Amino acid sequence: MGFILMRDAMTPAGLWEFGITENTMWLRFIDSGFILLVLAVTSLEEVVFRNMFQEHMHKFVKPLHAIVLSGLLFAVGHTFLAITVTDLGFLVLLFTLWKV
């Protein structure tokens, strides 16, 4: 699901291109190192944030509760972006919460 959302956002922006060379399909990302760095950092945001928060919460609550709390906090933290940047709003929040 995450790949589909990334693909749908990156394709119209021209951040990658598809092609065929001698019966071989290829996928090439943009040559901009800055764009690739931004994509890498934003991908790491969730991993780092949720890992740190879950590890901290494991000291106080059961593991399942720590996972759910992490998902809720991550979704709440993206409320502004979900509502202002896209027309999907609530669906983006559900997606960030669902990735528990």
Coordinates of C-alpha atoms in Angstrom, one line a residue:
M1 CA 0.0 0.0 0.0
G2 CA 2.8 2.4 0.8
F3 CA 4.4 1.8 -2.5
I4 CA 1.2 2.5 -4.3
L5 CA 0.8 5.8 -2.5
M6 CA 4.4 6.8 -3.2
R7 CA 4.1 5.8 -6.9
D8 CA 0.9 7.9 -7.3
A9 CA 2.6 10.9 -5.7
M10 CA 6.0 10.6 -7.5
T11 CA 4.8 9.8 -11.1
P12 CA 3.0 13.0 -11.9
A13 CA 5.8 15.0 -10.2
G14 CA 8.3 13.4 -12.7
L15 CA 10.4 11.9 -9.9
W16 CA 10.9 8.7 -11.8
E17 CA 10.5 7.3 -15.3
F18 CA 9.9 3.9 -16.8
G19 CA 11.4 2.5 -20.0
I20 CA 12.2 -0.6 -22.0
T21 CA 15.6 -1.3 -23.5
E22 CA 16.1 -4.4 -25.6
N23 CA 13.2 -6.3 -23.9
T24 CA 14.3 -5.2 -20.4
M25 CA 12.0 -3.0 -18.4
W26 CA 13.7 -0.4 -16.2
L27 CA 12.8 2.1 -13.5
R28 CA 15.0 5.2 -13.1
F29 CA 14.7 7.7 -10.2
I30 CA 15.4 11.4 -10.6
D31 CA 19.1 12.3 -10.7
S32 CA 18.6 14.9 -7.9
G33 CA 20.5 13.8 -4.8
F34 CA 18.5 16.4 -2.8
I35 CA 15.2 14.8 -3.7
L36 CA 16.5 11.3 -2.9
L37 CA 17.8 12.5 0.4
V38 CA 14.4 14.1 1.3
L39 CA 12.6 10.8 0.4
A40 CA 15.1 8.8 2.6
V41 CA 14.7 11.2 5.6
T42 CA 10.9 11.2 5.4
S43 CA 10.9 7.4 5.2
L44 CA 13.1 7.2 8.3
E45 CA 10.9 9.6 10.2
E46 CA 8.3 7.0 11.0
V47 CA 10.7 4.3 11.9
V48 CA 12.8 6.4 14.2
F49 CA 9.8 8.2 15.9
R50 CA 7.7 5.2 16.4
N51 CA 10.6 3.0 17.6
M52 CA 11.7 5.6 20.2
F53 CA 8.2 6.2 21.4
Q54 CA 7.3 2.5 21.6
E55 CA 10.5 1.7 23.4
H56 CA 9.7 4.4 26.0
M57 CA 6.1 3.3 26.4
H58 CA 7.0 -0.4 26.9
K59 CA 8.3 0.7 30.3
F60 CA 4.8 1.8 31.4
V61 CA 2.2 -0.2 29.4
K62 CA 1.8 -3.6 27.7
P63 CA 3.4 -4.0 24.3
L64 CA 0.1 -3.9 22.4
H65 CA -0.9 -0.7 24.1
A66 CA 2.5 0.9 23.3
I67 CA 2.0 0.0 19.6
V68 CA -1.5 1.4 19.5
L69 CA -0.5 4.6 21.3
S70 CA 2.4 5.0 18.9
G71 CA 0.0 4.7 16.0
L72 CA -2.4 7.2 17.5
L73 CA 0.3 9.7 18.3
F74 CA 1.8 9.4 14.8
A75 CA -1.6 9.9 13.2
V76 CA -2.4 12.9 15.4
G77 CA 1.0 14.4 14.5
H78 CA 0.1 14.3 10.8
T79 CA -3.4 15.8 11.2
F80 CA -2.3 19.2 9.9
L81 CA -0.6 17.7 6.8
A82 CA -3.5 15.3 6.1
I83 CA -6.1 18.1 6.1
T84 CA -4.1 20.9 4.4
V85 CA -1.9 19.1 1.9
T86 CA -4.4 16.6 0.4
D87 CA -8.0 16.2 -0.3
L88 CA -7.9 12.8 1.3
G89 CA -7.6 14.2 4.9
F90 CA -9.3 11.6 7.0
L91 CA -8.2 8.7 4.8
V92 CA -4.5 9.7 5.3
L93 CA -5.1 9.7 9.1
L94 CA -6.6 6.3 8.9
F95 CA -3.7 5.0 6.9
T96 CA -1.1 6.4 9.3
L97 CA -3.0 4.8 12.2
W98 CA -3.5 1.5 10.4
K99 CA 0.2 1.0 9.9
V100 CA 0.3 -0.1 13.5

